[in-house]
């Protein structure tokens, strides 16, 4: 449930899964362990909300979410709902994902993409990284690696250019991670329409 919430009671009801986990977990009598579990559950909720809408988190952002995680679950549920609703209203625009992403990559990354692809496809000698990325995207290349990644990161998968960004990372030898895809998309200026 992402709200909007009209009352604290609605927010508390939406936070019930966190409270249920706290009550059913095997905990020592100490309040410190209970607070630690609540903080952990709250933090996971907030980080997941950011990830679902493709928000790239910096170190200071992480510190803020860690601090917010110390508050009551219903406050974290409200903040997570606001983040998700804001993400739902965004309509990113990326006119030519392959070209934009290729431009955002380093010369070395582009060179690696071209070298790896033309080694397997010699008739593509002289092609540019953007053309190769476009072809890989059209051909649904690397499904054995990308399908499980998108299943684990469904919010990120909805962002325009995400598929090309994932392929660019894979073919340039970089690690495919939600943070890397979100960072690459942010660097190409995916913005509200």
mmCIF file of C-alpha atoms in Angstrom:
data_model
loop_
_atom_site.group_PDB
_atom_site.id
_atom_site.type_symbol
_atom_site.label_atom_id
_atom_site.label_comp_id
_atom_site.label_asym_id
_atom_site.label_seq_id
_atom_site.Cartn_x
_atom_site.Cartn_y
_atom_site.Cartn_z
ATOM 1 C CA UNK A 1 0.000 0.000 0.000
ATOM 2 C CA UNK A 2 1.501 3.322 -1.064
ATOM 3 C CA UNK A 3 -1.082 5.753 0.269
ATOM 4 C CA UNK A 4 -1.913 8.523 0.222
ATOM 5 C CA UNK A 5 -2.661 8.260 3.911
ATOM 6 C CA UNK A 6 -5.293 10.505 5.452
ATOM 7 C CA UNK A 7 -4.762 9.475 9.077
ATOM 8 C CA UNK A 8 -2.120 8.050 11.363
ATOM 9 C CA UNK A 9 -4.365 4.992 11.787
ATOM 10 C CA UNK A 10 -4.160 4.301 8.033
ATOM 11 C CA UNK A 11 -0.377 4.570 8.160
ATOM 12 C CA UNK A 12 -0.213 2.285 11.203
ATOM 13 C CA UNK A 13 -2.376 -0.276 9.379
ATOM 14 C CA UNK A 14 -0.046 -0.112 6.373
ATOM 15 C CA UNK A 15 2.889 -0.672 8.763
ATOM 16 C CA UNK A 16 1.234 -3.764 10.251
ATOM 17 C CA UNK A 17 3.574 -6.189 8.395
ATOM 18 C CA UNK A 18 6.573 -4.623 10.144
ATOM 19 C CA UNK A 19 4.867 -4.797 13.533
ATOM 20 C CA UNK A 20 3.811 -8.394 12.832
ATOM 21 C CA UNK A 21 7.406 -9.346 12.067
ATOM 22 C CA UNK A 22 8.539 -7.673 15.273
ATOM 23 C CA UNK A 23 5.958 -9.538 17.344
ATOM 24 C CA UNK A 24 6.566 -12.962 15.802
ATOM 25 C CA UNK A 25 10.373 -12.802 15.704
ATOM 26 C CA UNK A 26 12.285 -14.677 18.350
ATOM 27 C CA UNK A 27 13.727 -11.821 20.388
ATOM 28 C CA UNK A 28 15.581 -11.514 23.623
ATOM 29 C CA UNK A 29 13.832 -9.523 26.345
ATOM 30 C CA UNK A 30 16.125 -6.603 25.571
ATOM 31 C CA UNK A 31 14.528 -3.628 23.829
ATOM 32 C CA UNK A 32 17.817 -2.969 22.044
ATOM 33 C CA UNK A 33 17.485 -6.060 19.824
ATOM 34 C CA UNK A 34 13.847 -5.216 19.103
ATOM 35 C CA UNK A 35 14.833 -1.677 18.072
ATOM 36 C CA UNK A 36 17.613 -3.105 15.892
ATOM 37 C CA UNK A 37 15.157 -5.354 14.053
ATOM 38 C CA UNK A 38 12.641 -2.536 13.621
ATOM 39 C CA UNK A 39 15.380 -0.256 12.257
ATOM 40 C CA UNK A 40 16.504 -2.968 9.848
ATOM 41 C CA UNK A 41 12.960 -3.605 8.574
ATOM 42 C CA UNK A 42 12.317 0.126 8.196
ATOM 43 C CA UNK A 43 15.596 0.607 6.326
ATOM 44 C CA UNK A 44 14.808 -2.231 3.908
ATOM 45 C CA UNK A 45 11.398 -0.665 3.233
ATOM 46 C CA UNK A 46 12.887 2.768 2.443
ATOM 47 C CA UNK A 47 15.735 1.448 0.288
ATOM 48 C CA UNK A 48 13.299 -0.782 -1.628
ATOM 49 C CA UNK A 49 10.994 2.195 -2.272
ATOM 50 C CA UNK A 50 13.919 4.171 -3.714
ATOM 51 C CA UNK A 51 15.030 1.195 -5.810
ATOM 52 C CA UNK A 52 11.526 0.588 -7.128
ATOM 53 C CA UNK A 53 11.437 4.023 -8.738
ATOM 54 C CA UNK A 54 15.095 4.050 -9.809
ATOM 55 C CA UNK A 55 16.451 6.536 -7.267
ATOM 56 C CA UNK A 56 20.244 6.293 -7.082
ATOM 57 C CA UNK A 57 21.369 6.719 -3.466
ATOM 58 C CA UNK A 58 24.582 8.461 -2.505
ATOM 59 C CA UNK A 59 26.411 7.962 0.789
ATOM 60 C CA UNK A 60 24.663 10.917 2.435
ATOM 61 C CA UNK A 61 21.298 9.719 1.144
ATOM 62 C CA UNK A 62 22.019 6.349 2.785
ATOM 63 C CA UNK A 63 22.870 8.117 6.059
ATOM 64 C CA UNK A 64 19.546 9.962 5.923
ATOM 65 C CA UNK A 65 17.605 6.743 5.294
ATOM 66 C CA UNK A 66 19.477 5.058 8.154
ATOM 67 C CA UNK A 67 18.496 7.924 10.439
ATOM 68 C CA UNK A 68 14.872 7.803 9.273
ATOM 69 C CA UNK A 69 14.849 4.056 9.901
ATOM 70 C CA UNK A 70 15.055 4.730 13.639
ATOM 71 C CA UNK A 71 11.565 6.265 13.626
ATOM 72 C CA UNK A 72 8.280 4.400 13.946
ATOM 73 C CA UNK A 73 7.359 2.045 11.102
ATOM 74 C CA UNK A 74 4.297 4.089 10.172
ATOM 75 C CA UNK A 75 6.493 7.133 9.460
ATOM 76 C CA UNK A 76 8.730 5.017 7.244
ATOM 77 C CA UNK A 77 5.676 3.585 5.462
ATOM 78 C CA UNK A 78 4.457 7.120 4.728
ATOM 79 C CA UNK A 79 7.865 8.212 3.399
ATOM 80 C CA UNK A 80 8.166 5.047 1.268
ATOM 81 C CA UNK A 81 4.654 5.711 -0.097
ATOM 82 C CA UNK A 82 5.554 9.291 -1.006
ATOM 83 C CA UNK A 83 8.709 8.095 -2.784
ATOM 84 C CA UNK A 84 6.812 5.441 -4.745
ATOM 85 C CA UNK A 85 3.945 7.780 -5.671
ATOM 86 C CA UNK A 86 6.417 10.414 -6.846
ATOM 87 C CA UNK A 87 8.139 7.782 -8.968
ATOM 88 C CA UNK A 88 4.839 6.720 -10.498
ATOM 89 C CA UNK A 89 4.184 10.265 -11.699
ATOM 90 C CA UNK A 90 7.524 10.507 -13.489
ATOM 91 C CA UNK A 91 7.578 9.955 -17.221
ATOM 92 C CA UNK A 92 11.236 9.741 -18.187
ATOM 93 C CA UNK A 93 12.174 10.732 -21.703
ATOM 94 C CA UNK A 94 15.159 9.270 -23.490
ATOM 95 C CA UNK A 95 14.957 9.818 -27.217
ATOM 96 C CA UNK A 96 17.754 7.448 -28.345
ATOM 97 C CA UNK A 97 18.806 5.265 -25.412
ATOM 98 C CA UNK A 98 21.692 3.527 -27.185
ATOM 99 C CA UNK A 99 23.232 6.776 -28.373
ATOM 100 C CA UNK A 100 22.764 8.578 -25.050
ATOM 101 C CA UNK A 101 24.178 5.696 -23.027
ATOM 102 C CA UNK A 102 27.136 5.196 -25.376
ATOM 103 C CA UNK A 103 27.966 8.901 -25.027
ATOM 104 C CA UNK A 104 27.802 8.664 -21.231
ATOM 105 C CA UNK A 105 30.298 5.807 -21.114
ATOM 106 C CA UNK A 106 34.049 6.257 -21.026
ATOM 107 C CA UNK A 107 36.159 5.820 -24.166
ATOM 108 C CA UNK A 108 37.546 2.611 -22.662
ATOM 109 C CA UNK A 109 34.054 1.206 -22.011
ATOM 110 C CA UNK A 110 32.944 2.013 -25.571
ATOM 111 C CA UNK A 111 36.143 0.476 -26.958
ATOM 112 C CA UNK A 112 35.562 -2.698 -24.911
ATOM 113 C CA UNK A 113 32.002 -3.028 -26.228
ATOM 114 C CA UNK A 114 33.163 -2.638 -29.836
ATOM 115 C CA UNK A 115 36.118 -5.025 -29.419
ATOM 116 C CA UNK A 116 34.089 -7.760 -27.721
ATOM 117 C CA UNK A 117 31.221 -7.523 -30.213
ATOM 118 C CA UNK A 118 33.340 -7.316 -33.378
ATOM 119 C CA UNK A 119 35.458 -10.246 -32.216
ATOM 120 C CA UNK A 120 32.278 -12.353 -32.310
ATOM 121 C CA UNK A 121 30.851 -10.542 -35.364
ATOM 122 C CA UNK A 122 33.766 -9.529 -37.634
ATOM 123 C CA UNK A 123 31.453 -8.091 -40.301
ATOM 124 C CA UNK A 124 30.655 -5.314 -37.783
ATOM 125 C CA UNK A 125 34.218 -3.900 -37.968
ATOM 126 C CA UNK A 126 34.005 -0.101 -37.902
ATOM 127 C CA UNK A 127 30.679 0.002 -36.048
ATOM 128 C CA UNK A 128 30.197 2.375 -33.155
ATOM 129 C CA UNK A 129 29.196 1.357 -29.633
ATOM 130 C CA UNK A 130 25.757 3.006 -29.958
ATOM 131 C CA UNK A 131 24.915 0.942 -33.055
ATOM 132 C CA UNK A 132 26.073 -2.232 -31.329
ATOM 133 C CA UNK A 133 24.042 -1.473 -28.182
ATOM 134 C CA UNK A 134 20.963 -0.773 -30.284
ATOM 135 C CA UNK A 135 21.393 -4.095 -32.106
ATOM 136 C CA UNK A 136 21.941 -6.014 -28.853
ATOM 137 C CA UNK A 137 18.822 -4.434 -27.359
ATOM 138 C CA UNK A 138 16.703 -5.222 -30.434
ATOM 139 C CA UNK A 139 17.932 -8.837 -30.382
ATOM 140 C CA UNK A 140 17.154 -9.313 -26.661
ATOM 141 C CA UNK A 141 20.790 -10.219 -26.134
ATOM 142 C CA UNK A 142 22.058 -11.707 -22.867
ATOM 143 C CA UNK A 143 18.644 -12.835 -21.613
ATOM 144 C CA UNK A 144 20.231 -15.449 -19.355
ATOM 145 C CA UNK A 145 21.813 -12.587 -17.389
ATOM 146 C CA UNK A 146 19.249 -9.819 -17.771
ATOM 147 C CA UNK A 147 15.980 -11.688 -17.128
ATOM 148 C CA UNK A 148 16.831 -12.683 -13.527
ATOM 149 C CA UNK A 149 18.177 -9.173 -12.947
ATOM 150 C CA UNK A 150 14.909 -7.542 -14.100
ATOM 151 C CA UNK A 151 12.823 -10.017 -12.089
ATOM 152 C CA UNK A 152 14.751 -8.955 -8.982
ATOM 153 C CA UNK A 153 14.498 -5.244 -9.876
ATOM 154 C CA UNK A 154 11.055 -4.719 -11.458
ATOM 155 C CA UNK A 155 10.833 -1.006 -10.659
ATOM 156 C CA UNK A 156 14.127 -0.320 -12.386
ATOM 157 C CA UNK A 157 13.128 -2.392 -15.414
ATOM 158 C CA UNK A 158 10.306 0.055 -16.187
ATOM 159 C CA UNK A 159 12.678 2.980 -16.750
ATOM 160 C CA UNK A 160 13.311 3.937 -20.381
ATOM 161 C CA UNK A 161 16.775 2.940 -21.488
ATOM 162 C CA UNK A 162 17.252 0.466 -18.636
ATOM 163 C CA UNK A 163 17.671 -2.493 -20.994
ATOM 164 C CA UNK A 164 20.316 -0.705 -23.044
ATOM 165 C CA UNK A 165 22.088 0.429 -19.858
ATOM 166 C CA UNK A 166 22.227 -3.172 -18.587
ATOM 167 C CA UNK A 167 23.633 -4.418 -21.896
ATOM 168 C CA UNK A 168 26.176 -1.589 -21.956
ATOM 169 C CA UNK A 169 27.394 -2.594 -18.513
ATOM 170 C CA UNK A 170 27.598 -6.283 -19.417
ATOM 171 C CA UNK A 171 29.383 -5.773 -22.741
ATOM 172 C CA UNK A 172 31.815 -3.239 -21.292
ATOM 173 C CA UNK A 173 32.835 -5.720 -18.604
ATOM 174 C CA UNK A 174 31.244 -3.782 -15.748
ATOM 175 C CA UNK A 175 29.191 -5.347 -12.964
ATOM 176 C CA UNK A 176 25.445 -5.447 -13.561
ATOM 177 C CA UNK A 177 23.845 -4.010 -10.424
ATOM 178 C CA UNK A 178 20.786 -1.863 -9.678
ATOM 179 C CA UNK A 179 23.075 0.968 -8.583
ATOM 180 C CA UNK A 180 25.151 0.801 -11.771
ATOM 181 C CA UNK A 181 22.079 0.791 -14.053
ATOM 182 C CA UNK A 182 20.419 3.637 -12.113
ATOM 183 C CA UNK A 183 23.667 5.608 -12.131
ATOM 184 C CA UNK A 184 24.136 5.183 -15.881
ATOM 185 C CA UNK A 185 20.532 6.220 -16.536
ATOM 186 C CA UNK A 186 20.924 9.275 -14.288
ATOM 187 C CA UNK A 187 24.073 10.251 -16.185
ATOM 188 C CA UNK A 188 22.179 10.311 -19.498
ATOM 189 C CA UNK A 189 19.603 12.722 -18.151
ATOM 190 C CA UNK A 190 16.495 10.558 -17.942
ATOM 191 C CA UNK A 191 14.077 13.264 -16.885
ATOM 192 C CA UNK A 192 10.388 13.978 -16.459
ATOM 193 C CA UNK A 193 8.513 14.468 -19.685
#
